[in-house]
PDB file of C-alpha atoms in Angstrom:
ATOM      1  CA  MET Y1228       9.374 -40.450  98.978  1.00 79.00           C
ATOM      2  CA  PRO Y1229      11.771 -41.864 101.594  1.00 91.00           C
ATOM      3  CA  VAL Y1230      13.661 -39.351 103.713  1.00 95.00           C
ATOM      4  CA  LEU Y1231      17.372 -39.009 102.935  1.00 95.00           C
ATOM      5  CA  PRO Y1232      19.622 -40.739 105.486  1.00 95.00           C
ATOM      6  CA  GLY Y1233      20.390 -38.271 108.273  1.00 95.00           C
ATOM      7  CA  ALA Y1234      17.609 -35.869 107.285  1.00 97.00           C
ATOM      8  CA  GLU Y1235      15.055 -37.267 109.729  1.00 98.00           C
ATOM      9  CA  PRO Y1236      13.333 -34.955 112.209  1.00 98.00           C
ATOM     10  CA  TYR Y1237      14.572 -35.111 115.802  1.00 98.00           C
ATOM     11  CA  ARG Y1238      12.853 -34.786 119.169  1.00 98.00           C
ATOM     12  CA  HIS Y1239      14.036 -35.078 122.749  1.00 97.00           C
ATOM     13  CA  GLU Y1240      11.716 -34.933 125.732  1.00 96.00           C
ATOM     14  CA  GLY Y1241      13.671 -33.115 128.423  1.00 95.00           C
ATOM     15  CA  GLY Y1242      12.882 -30.513 131.043  1.00 94.00           C
ATOM     16  CA  GLU Y1243      10.589 -27.515 131.214  1.00 95.00           C
ATOM     17  CA  VAL Y1244      12.804 -25.340 129.001  1.00 97.00           C
ATOM     18  CA  GLY Y1245      12.259 -26.061 125.316  1.00 97.00           C
ATOM     19  CA  VAL Y1246      14.054 -25.154 122.103  1.00 98.00           C
ATOM     20  CA  LEU Y1247      12.650 -25.298 118.571  1.00 98.00           C
ATOM     21  CA  LEU Y1248      15.302 -25.464 115.836  1.00 98.00           C
ATOM     22  CA  CYS Y1249      14.554 -24.426 112.232  1.00 98.00           C
ATOM     23  CA  HIS Y1250      16.756 -25.656 109.386  1.00 98.00           C
ATOM     24  CA  GLY Y1251      17.521 -23.872 106.131  1.00 97.00           C
ATOM     25  CA  PHE Y1252      16.251 -23.744 102.548  1.00 97.00           C
ATOM     26  CA  THR Y1253      16.867 -27.021 100.641  1.00 96.00           C
ATOM     27  CA  GLY Y1254      18.608 -28.335 103.776  1.00 96.00           C
ATOM     28  CA  SER Y1255      17.428 -30.728 106.468  1.00 97.00           C
ATOM     29  CA  PRO Y1256      17.568 -31.389 110.231  1.00 98.00           C
ATOM     30  CA  GLN Y1257      20.980 -32.996 109.665  1.00 98.00           C
ATOM     31  CA  SER Y1258      22.604 -29.549 109.580  1.00 98.00           C
ATOM     32  CA  LEU Y1259      21.309 -28.834 113.102  1.00 98.00           C
ATOM     33  CA  ARG Y1260      21.355 -32.335 114.593  1.00 98.00           C
ATOM     34  CA  PRO Y1261      24.640 -31.929 116.551  1.00 98.00           C
ATOM     35  CA  TRP Y1262      23.312 -28.640 117.967  1.00 98.00           C
ATOM     36  CA  ALA Y1263      20.024 -30.282 118.943  1.00 98.00           C
ATOM     37  CA  GLU Y1264      21.823 -33.184 120.606  1.00 98.00           C
ATOM     38  CA  HIS Y1265      24.107 -30.809 122.517  1.00 98.00           C
ATOM     39  CA  LEU Y1266      21.046 -29.081 123.985  1.00 97.00           C
ATOM     40  CA  ALA Y1267      19.263 -32.369 124.670  1.00 97.00           C
ATOM     41  CA  GLU Y1268      22.262 -33.712 126.595  1.00 97.00           C
ATOM     42  CA  ARG Y1269      21.948 -30.699 128.903  1.00 95.00           C
ATOM     43  CA  GLY Y1270      18.360 -31.450 129.829  1.00 95.00           C
ATOM     44  CA  LEU Y1271      16.399 -29.294 127.404  1.00 97.00           C
ATOM     45  CA  THR Y1272      13.338 -30.385 125.478  1.00 97.00           C
ATOM     46  CA  VAL Y1273      14.277 -30.104 121.800  1.00 98.00           C
ATOM     47  CA  PHE Y1274      12.121 -30.133 118.665  1.00 98.00           C
ATOM     48  CA  LEU Y1275      13.853 -30.206 115.261  1.00 98.00           C
ATOM     49  CA  PRO Y1276      11.254 -30.730 112.511  1.00 98.00           C
ATOM     50  CA  LEU Y1277      11.770 -31.579 108.843  1.00 98.00           C
ATOM     51  CA  LEU Y1278      10.206 -28.827 106.730  1.00 98.00           C
ATOM     52  CA  PRO Y1279       7.705 -29.873 104.026  1.00 98.00           C
ATOM     53  CA  GLY Y1280       9.329 -30.583 100.663  1.00 97.00           C
ATOM     54  CA  HIS Y1281      12.757 -31.017 102.247  1.00 98.00           C
ATOM     55  CA  GLY Y1282      14.885 -34.062 102.966  1.00 97.00           C
ATOM     56  CA  THR Y1283      13.657 -36.204 100.048  1.00 97.00           C
ATOM     57  CA  ARG Y1284      14.284 -34.908  96.493  1.00 96.00           C
ATOM     58  CA  TRP Y1285      14.294 -31.384  95.133  1.00 95.00           C
ATOM     59  CA  GLN Y1286      11.263 -32.025  92.909  1.00 95.00           C
ATOM     60  CA  ASP Y1287       9.156 -32.368  96.072  1.00 96.00           C
ATOM     61  CA  MET Y1288       9.963 -28.762  96.978  1.00 96.00           C
ATOM     62  CA  GLN Y1289       8.261 -27.599  93.774  1.00 93.00           C
ATOM     63  CA  LEU Y1290       4.946 -28.452  95.426  1.00 93.00           C
ATOM     64  CA  THR Y1291       5.593 -26.427  98.586  1.00 97.00           C
ATOM     65  CA  GLY Y1292       5.981 -22.781  99.520  1.00 97.00           C
ATOM     66  CA  TRP Y1293       6.834 -20.602 102.491  1.00 98.00           C
ATOM     67  CA  GLN Y1294       3.336 -20.976 103.930  1.00 98.00           C
ATOM     68  CA  ASP Y1295       3.932 -24.726 104.256  1.00 98.00           C
ATOM     69  CA  TRP Y1296       7.350 -24.287 105.862  1.00 98.00           C
ATOM     70  CA  TYR Y1297       6.095 -21.662 108.287  1.00 98.00           C
ATOM     71  CA  ALA Y1298       2.975 -23.668 109.187  1.00 98.00           C
ATOM     72  CA  GLU Y1299       5.178 -26.598 110.206  1.00 98.00           C
ATOM     73  CA  VAL Y1300       7.403 -24.611 112.580  1.00 98.00           C
ATOM     74  CA  ASP Y1301       4.384 -22.703 113.913  1.00 98.00           C
ATOM     75  CA  ARG Y1302       2.628 -25.966 114.758  1.00 98.00           C
ATOM     76  CA  GLU Y1303       5.760 -27.340 116.427  1.00 98.00           C
ATOM     77  CA  LEU Y1304       6.207 -24.139 118.417  1.00 98.00           C
ATOM     78  CA  ARG Y1305       2.621 -24.227 119.687  1.00 98.00           C
ATOM     79  CA  GLU Y1306       3.131 -27.797 120.850  1.00 98.00           C
ATOM     80  CA  LEU Y1307       6.363 -26.847 122.586  1.00 98.00           C
ATOM     81  CA  ILE Y1308       4.720 -23.866 124.297  1.00 97.00           C
ATOM     82  CA  ALA Y1309       1.960 -26.149 125.578  1.00 97.00           C
ATOM     83  CA  ARG Y1310       4.530 -28.566 126.954  1.00 96.00           C
ATOM     84  CA  CYS Y1311       7.263 -26.283 128.369  1.00 96.00           C
ATOM     85  CA  SER Y1312       7.274 -23.286 130.703  1.00 95.00           C
ATOM     86  CA  THR Y1313       9.970 -21.392 128.764  1.00 96.00           C
ATOM     87  CA  VAL Y1314      10.590 -21.690 125.021  1.00 98.00           C
ATOM     88  CA  PHE Y1315      13.324 -20.465 122.689  1.00 98.00           C
ATOM     89  CA  VAL Y1316      13.606 -20.633 118.897  1.00 98.00           C
ATOM     90  CA  PHE Y1317      16.891 -21.125 117.010  1.00 98.00           C
ATOM     91  CA  GLY Y1318      17.377 -20.972 113.237  1.00 98.00           C
ATOM     92  CA  LEU Y1319      19.990 -21.307 110.494  1.00 98.00           C
ATOM     93  CA  SER Y1320      19.736 -19.351 107.221  1.00 98.00           C
ATOM     94  CA  MET Y1321      16.085 -19.465 106.048  1.00 98.00           C
ATOM     95  CA  GLY Y1322      15.437 -21.068 109.430  1.00 98.00           C
ATOM     96  CA  GLY Y1323      16.566 -17.745 110.869  1.00 98.00           C
ATOM     97  CA  ALA Y1324      13.880 -15.948 108.867  1.00 98.00           C
ATOM     98  CA  LEU Y1325      11.277 -18.442 110.102  1.00 98.00           C
ATOM     99  CA  THR Y1326      12.554 -17.869 113.649  1.00 98.00           C
ATOM    100  CA  LEU Y1327      12.135 -14.116 113.302  1.00 98.00           C
ATOM    101  CA  ARG Y1328       8.569 -14.501 112.046  1.00 98.00           C
ATOM    102  CA  LEU Y1329       7.707 -16.823 114.934  1.00 98.00           C
ATOM    103  CA  ALA Y1330       9.158 -14.272 117.354  1.00 98.00           C
ATOM    104  CA  ALA Y1331       7.238 -11.401 115.755  1.00 98.00           C
ATOM    105  CA  ARG Y1332       3.929 -13.264 115.818  1.00 98.00           C
ATOM    106  CA  HIS Y1333       4.143 -15.139 119.124  1.00 98.00           C
ATOM    107  CA  GLY Y1334       5.563 -12.311 121.229  1.00 97.00           C
ATOM    108  CA  ASP Y1335       6.171 -13.101 124.901  1.00 96.00           C
ATOM    109  CA  ALA Y1336       5.520 -16.820 124.351  1.00 97.00           C
ATOM    110  CA  VAL Y1337       9.036 -16.921 122.877  1.00 98.00           C
ATOM    111  CA  ALA Y1338      11.651 -16.126 125.541  1.00 98.00           C
ATOM    112  CA  GLY Y1339      14.541 -15.529 123.159  1.00 98.00           C
ATOM    113  CA  ILE Y1340      15.950 -16.347 119.725  1.00 98.00           C
ATOM    114  CA  VAL Y1341      19.293 -17.464 118.311  1.00 98.00           C
ATOM    115  CA  LEU Y1342      20.149 -16.871 114.648  1.00 98.00           C
ATOM    116  CA  VAL Y1343      23.048 -18.362 112.694  1.00 98.00           C
ATOM    117  CA  ASN Y1344      23.760 -16.731 109.312  1.00 98.00           C
ATOM    118  CA  PRO Y1345      20.118 -15.679 108.948  1.00 98.00           C
ATOM    119  CA  ALA Y1346      18.757 -14.865 105.497  1.00 98.00           C
ATOM    120  CA  ASN Y1347      17.044 -11.515 104.932  1.00 97.00           C
ATOM    121  CA  LYS Y1348      17.046 -11.083 101.147  1.00 94.00           C
ATOM    122  CA  LEU Y1349      17.820 -12.930  97.911  1.00 89.00           C
ATOM    123  CA  HIS Y1350      20.637 -11.048  96.211  1.00 86.00           C
ATOM    124  CA  GLY Y1351      21.809 -10.740  92.631  1.00 81.00           C
ATOM    125  CA  ALA Y1352      20.299 -10.651  89.172  1.00 73.00           C
ATOM    126  CA  GLY Y1353      18.918 -14.161  89.524  1.00 77.00           C
ATOM    127  CA  ALA Y1354      16.650 -13.057  92.360  1.00 78.00           C
ATOM    128  CA  HIS Y1355      15.168 -10.284  90.240  1.00 78.00           C
ATOM    129  CA  ALA Y1356      14.503 -12.746  87.417  1.00 80.00           C
ATOM    130  CA  LEU Y1357      12.647 -15.261  89.610  1.00 83.00           C
ATOM    131  CA  PRO Y1358       9.092 -13.966  88.994  1.00 81.00           C
ATOM    132  CA  VAL Y1359       9.472 -14.801  85.295  1.00 80.00           C
ATOM    133  CA  ALA Y1360      12.212 -17.445  85.281  1.00 82.00           C
ATOM    134  CA  ARG Y1361      10.294 -19.819  87.578  1.00 84.00           C
ATOM    135  CA  HIS Y1362       7.773 -20.382  84.742  1.00 86.00           C
ATOM    136  CA  PHE Y1363      10.465 -21.518  82.287  1.00 85.00           C
ATOM    137  CA  ILE Y1364      13.302 -22.992  84.350  1.00 88.00           C
ATOM    138  CA  ARG Y1365      12.639 -25.705  86.922  1.00 86.00           C
ATOM    139  CA  SER Y1366      15.860 -25.538  88.904  1.00 90.00           C
ATOM    140  CA  ARG Y1367      19.403 -24.228  89.186  1.00 90.00           C
ATOM    141  CA  PRO Y1368      22.537 -25.597  90.909  1.00 89.00           C
ATOM    142  CA  GLY Y1369      22.228 -26.124  94.639  1.00 88.00           C
ATOM    143  CA  ILE Y1370      23.594 -24.153  97.590  1.00 82.00           C
ATOM    144  CA  ALA Y1371      24.221 -26.936 100.121  1.00 84.00           C
ATOM    145  CA  SER Y1372      27.490 -27.682 101.947  1.00 88.00           C
ATOM    146  CA  ASP Y1373      29.076 -24.215 102.114  1.00 95.00           C
ATOM    147  CA  ILE Y1374      31.426 -25.454 104.860  1.00 97.00           C
ATOM    148  CA  ALA Y1375      35.103 -24.664 105.467  1.00 97.00           C
ATOM    149  CA  LYS Y1376      35.836 -27.760 107.569  1.00 97.00           C
ATOM    150  CA  PRO Y1377      37.356 -30.571 105.474  1.00 96.00           C
ATOM    151  CA  GLY Y1378      35.186 -33.663 105.240  1.00 96.00           C
ATOM    152  CA  ALA Y1379      32.060 -31.999 106.636  1.00 96.00           C
ATOM    153  CA  ARG Y1380      28.980 -32.322 104.462  1.00 95.00           C
ATOM    154  CA  GLU Y1381      25.436 -31.015 104.600  1.00 95.00           C
ATOM    155  CA  VAL Y1382      22.557 -33.298 103.629  1.00 95.00           C
ATOM    156  CA  GLY Y1383      20.668 -31.086 101.208  1.00 94.00           C
ATOM    157  CA  TYR Y1384      19.546 -30.825  97.605  1.00 95.00           C
ATOM    158  CA  ASP Y1385      21.990 -30.411  94.738  1.00 93.00           C
ATOM    159  CA  ARG Y1386      19.361 -28.377  92.879  1.00 94.00           C
ATOM    160  CA  VAL Y1387      17.297 -25.338  93.883  1.00 93.00           C
ATOM    161  CA  PRO Y1388      13.723 -25.438  92.539  1.00 93.00           C
ATOM    162  CA  LEU Y1389      12.908 -21.969  91.242  1.00 94.00           C
ATOM    163  CA  ARG Y1390       9.258 -22.032  92.272  1.00 94.00           C
ATOM    164  CA  ALA Y1391      10.365 -22.616  95.843  1.00 94.00           C
ATOM    165  CA  ALA Y1392      13.070 -19.962  95.544  1.00 94.00           C
ATOM    166  CA  TYR Y1393      10.429 -17.460  94.436  1.00 93.00           C
ATOM    167  CA  SER Y1394       8.375 -18.367  97.488  1.00 96.00           C
ATOM    168  CA  LEU Y1395      11.444 -17.885  99.695  1.00 96.00           C
ATOM    169  CA  ARG Y1396      11.899 -14.436  98.162  1.00 94.00           C
ATOM    170  CA  ASN Y1397       8.360 -13.553  99.177  1.00 96.00           C
ATOM    171  CA  LEU Y1398       8.898 -14.894 102.702  1.00 97.00           C
ATOM    172  CA  LEU Y1399      12.038 -12.825 103.211  1.00 97.00           C
ATOM    173  CA  ARG Y1400      10.273  -9.654 102.075  1.00 96.00           C
ATOM    174  CA  LEU Y1401       7.432 -10.372 104.482  1.00 98.00           C
ATOM    175  CA  VAL Y1402       9.757 -11.047 107.407  1.00 98.00           C
ATOM    176  CA  ASP Y1403      11.776  -7.907 106.733  1.00 98.00           C
ATOM    177  CA  GLY Y1404       8.613  -5.889 107.262  1.00 98.00           C
ATOM    178  CA  GLU Y1405       7.930  -7.701 110.538  1.00 98.00           C
ATOM    179  CA  LEU Y1406      11.389  -7.199 112.078  1.00 98.00           C
ATOM    180  CA  PRO Y1407      10.352  -4.195 114.218  1.00 98.00           C
ATOM    181  CA  GLN Y1408       7.875  -6.523 115.959  1.00 98.00           C
ATOM    182  CA  VAL Y1409      10.752  -8.692 117.213  1.00 98.00           C
ATOM    183  CA  THR Y1410      11.413  -7.665 120.824  1.00 98.00           C
ATOM    184  CA  GLN Y1411      12.925 -10.798 122.375  1.00 98.00           C
ATOM    185  CA  PRO Y1412      16.536 -11.179 123.548  1.00 98.00           C
ATOM    186  CA  LEU Y1413      18.604 -12.020 120.467  1.00 98.00           C
ATOM    187  CA  LEU Y1414      21.874 -13.850 119.923  1.00 98.00           C
ATOM    188  CA  LEU Y1415      23.114 -13.522 116.345  1.00 98.00           C
ATOM    189  CA  LEU Y1416      26.140 -15.478 115.133  1.00 98.00           C
ATOM    190  CA  HIS Y1417      27.349 -14.977 111.578  1.00 98.00           C
ATOM    191  CA  SER Y1418      30.278 -15.805 109.310  1.00 98.00           C
ATOM    192  CA  PRO Y1419      32.214 -12.996 107.593  1.00 97.00           C
ATOM    193  CA  GLN Y1420      33.057 -15.580 104.885  1.00 97.00           C
ATOM    194  CA  ASP Y1421      29.620 -16.817 103.852  1.00 96.00           C
ATOM    195  CA  HIS Y1422      29.116 -17.798 100.208  1.00 94.00           C
ATOM    196  CA  THR Y1423      25.349 -18.236 100.541  1.00 94.00           C
ATOM    197  CA  VAL Y1424      24.065 -15.378 102.711  1.00 96.00           C
ATOM    198  CA  PRO Y1425      26.153 -12.174 102.825  1.00 94.00           C
ATOM    199  CA  PRO Y1426      26.923 -10.455 106.167  1.00 95.00           C
ATOM    200  CA  VAL Y1427      24.796  -7.492 105.090  1.00 97.00           C
ATOM    201  CA  ASP Y1428      21.725  -9.629 105.885  1.00 98.00           C
ATOM    202  CA  SER Y1429      22.745  -9.891 109.540  1.00 98.00           C
ATOM    203  CA  ALA Y1430      23.442  -6.157 109.663  1.00 98.00           C
ATOM    204  CA  ARG Y1431      20.000  -5.419 108.213  1.00 98.00           C
ATOM    205  CA  ILE Y1432      18.295  -7.646 110.793  1.00 98.00           C
ATOM    206  CA  LEU Y1433      20.183  -6.070 113.698  1.00 98.00           C
ATOM    207  CA  SER Y1434      19.260  -2.581 112.465  1.00 98.00           C
ATOM    208  CA  ARG Y1435      15.534  -3.326 112.266  1.00 98.00           C
ATOM    209  CA  VAL Y1436      14.605  -5.530 115.236  1.00 98.00           C
ATOM    210  CA  SER Y1437      13.315  -3.885 118.413  1.00 98.00           C
ATOM    211  CA  SER Y1438      15.205  -6.220 120.759  1.00 98.00           C
ATOM    212  CA  THR Y1439      17.078  -4.404 123.544  1.00 97.00           C
ATOM    213  CA  GLU Y1440      19.115  -7.455 124.628  1.00 97.00           C
ATOM    214  CA  VAL Y1441      21.314  -8.196 121.607  1.00 98.00           C
ATOM    215  CA  LYS Y1442      24.614 -10.048 121.296  1.00 98.00           C
ATOM    216  CA  GLU Y1443      26.500 -10.431 118.009  1.00 98.00           C
ATOM    217  CA  ILE Y1444      29.299 -12.968 117.506  1.00 98.00           C
ATOM    218  CA  LEU Y1445      31.495 -13.369 114.423  1.00 98.00           C
ATOM    219  CA  LEU Y1446      32.267 -16.919 113.295  1.00 98.00           C
ATOM    220  CA  GLU Y1447      35.670 -16.271 111.764  1.00 97.00           C
ATOM    221  CA  GLN Y1448      36.525 -19.907 110.963  1.00 98.00           C
ATOM    222  CA  SER Y1449      33.281 -20.976 109.280  1.00 98.00           C
ATOM    223  CA  TYR Y1450      31.277 -20.558 106.102  1.00 97.00           C
ATOM    224  CA  HIS Y1451      27.485 -20.624 105.812  1.00 97.00           C
ATOM    225  CA  VAL Y1452      26.592 -23.936 107.470  1.00 97.00           C
ATOM    226  CA  ALA Y1453      28.469 -22.931 110.613  1.00 98.00           C
ATOM    227  CA  THR Y1454      26.619 -25.498 112.736  1.00 98.00           C
ATOM    228  CA  LEU Y1455      28.678 -28.211 110.978  1.00 98.00           C
ATOM    229  CA  ASP Y1456      31.843 -26.134 110.682  1.00 98.00           C
ATOM    230  CA  HIS Y1457      34.869 -25.161 112.764  1.00 98.00           C
ATOM    231  CA  ASP Y1458      32.825 -22.824 115.017  1.00 98.00           C
ATOM    232  CA  ALA Y1459      30.090 -25.362 115.770  1.00 98.00           C
ATOM    233  CA  GLU Y1460      31.092 -25.933 119.391  1.00 98.00           C
ATOM    234  CA  ARG Y1461      31.140 -22.211 120.029  1.00 98.00           C
ATOM    235  CA  ILE Y1462      27.623 -21.896 118.627  1.00 98.00           C
ATOM    236  CA  PHE Y1463      26.436 -24.729 120.847  1.00 98.00           C
ATOM    237  CA  GLU Y1464      28.050 -23.332 123.997  1.00 98.00           C
ATOM    238  CA  GLU Y1465      27.066 -19.696 123.411  1.00 98.00           C
ATOM    239  CA  SER Y1466      23.454 -20.628 122.665  1.00 98.00           C
ATOM    240  CA  HIS Y1467      23.209 -22.813 125.775  1.00 97.00           C
ATOM    241  CA  ALA Y1468      24.633 -19.988 127.896  1.00 96.00           C
ATOM    242  CA  PHE Y1469      22.127 -17.611 126.268  1.00 97.00           C
ATOM    243  CA  VAL Y1470      19.245 -19.875 127.251  1.00 97.00           C
ATOM    244  CA  GLY Y1471      20.638 -20.054 130.787  1.00 95.00           C
ATOM    245  CA  ARG Y1472      20.606 -16.263 131.082  1.00 95.00           C
ATOM    246  CA  PHE Y1473      16.905 -16.004 130.322  1.00 94.00           C
ATOM    247  CA  ALA Y1474      15.661 -19.330 131.718  1.00 92.00           C
ATOM    248  CA  PRO Y1475      16.935 -19.911 135.273  1.00 77.00           C
ATOM    249  CA  ASN Y1476      14.963 -23.191 135.298  1.00 73.00           C
ATOM    250  CA  ILE Y1477      17.127 -24.627 132.515  1.00 72.00           C
ATOM    251  CA  GLY Y1478      17.554 -28.383 132.731  1.00 61.00           C
ATOM    252  CA  LYS Y1479      14.870 -28.803 135.377  1.00 67.00           C
ATOM    253  CA  LYS Y1480      11.743 -30.853 135.065  1.00 68.00           C
ATOM    254  CA  GLY Y1481       8.472 -29.358 136.255  1.00 54.00           C
ATOM    255  CA  SER Y1482       4.797 -30.159 136.316  1.00 41.00           C
ATOM    256  CA  SER Y1483       4.428 -28.527 132.893  1.00 39.00           C
ATOM    257  CA  ALA Y1484       7.171 -30.674 131.425  1.00 37.00           C
ATOM    258  CA  GLY Y1485       5.055 -33.792 131.281  1.00 35.00           C
ATOM    259  CA  GLY Y1486       7.888 -36.050 132.436  1.00 30.00           C
TER     260      GLY Y1486
END
């Protein structure tokens, strides 16, 4: 299937500091593209992959699960580590959960992580019904474009495939158990008004990670897809400053950068 316009993966070959960005469930790289470009313009090497089953049509997600999504970001991270001297991982929503798992499993190879409205748990009665409902119901209404800014739109599916949602539920449970293994510096930005992922998820993550360098920022003017919302520029600037704190070689090219 052809990729939806704007949902294409993005790469920029920059300096020896690299950033991997992970998009959200049923979303696409489009939701993080301005963030990626902001970092690229400042000399960073940036990888923003399209997760399997995403960016085409929701039926394609029925054939994928969290293992596929995680394998993609894990492969991209390993390539980035081989190319750059210092590597960070950023994530939005489910991309935040993938980021946390990468941090837990790759340890010191990841210099720091940035999370925007990260998901930790599927809430509500619908989540409890998923183990059974996924066998009888193919999809439910979508969750894309929870954005306060007028005219802003997220390229994502208008339906949520329940088989994939069940897999997401399993991923979030797995990641929750791995949170104590996260030790990297952490910048967490979240929206008090989020209609997709409640603030309690961010609180749970902050209470369970082992990171000693932690900064929390509230995005008062934005909803869930804050990277396309009123607080987008603040996210971009705060995350770039965060990278600068832990990577003094930011924006520089080195022998490991490969040009």
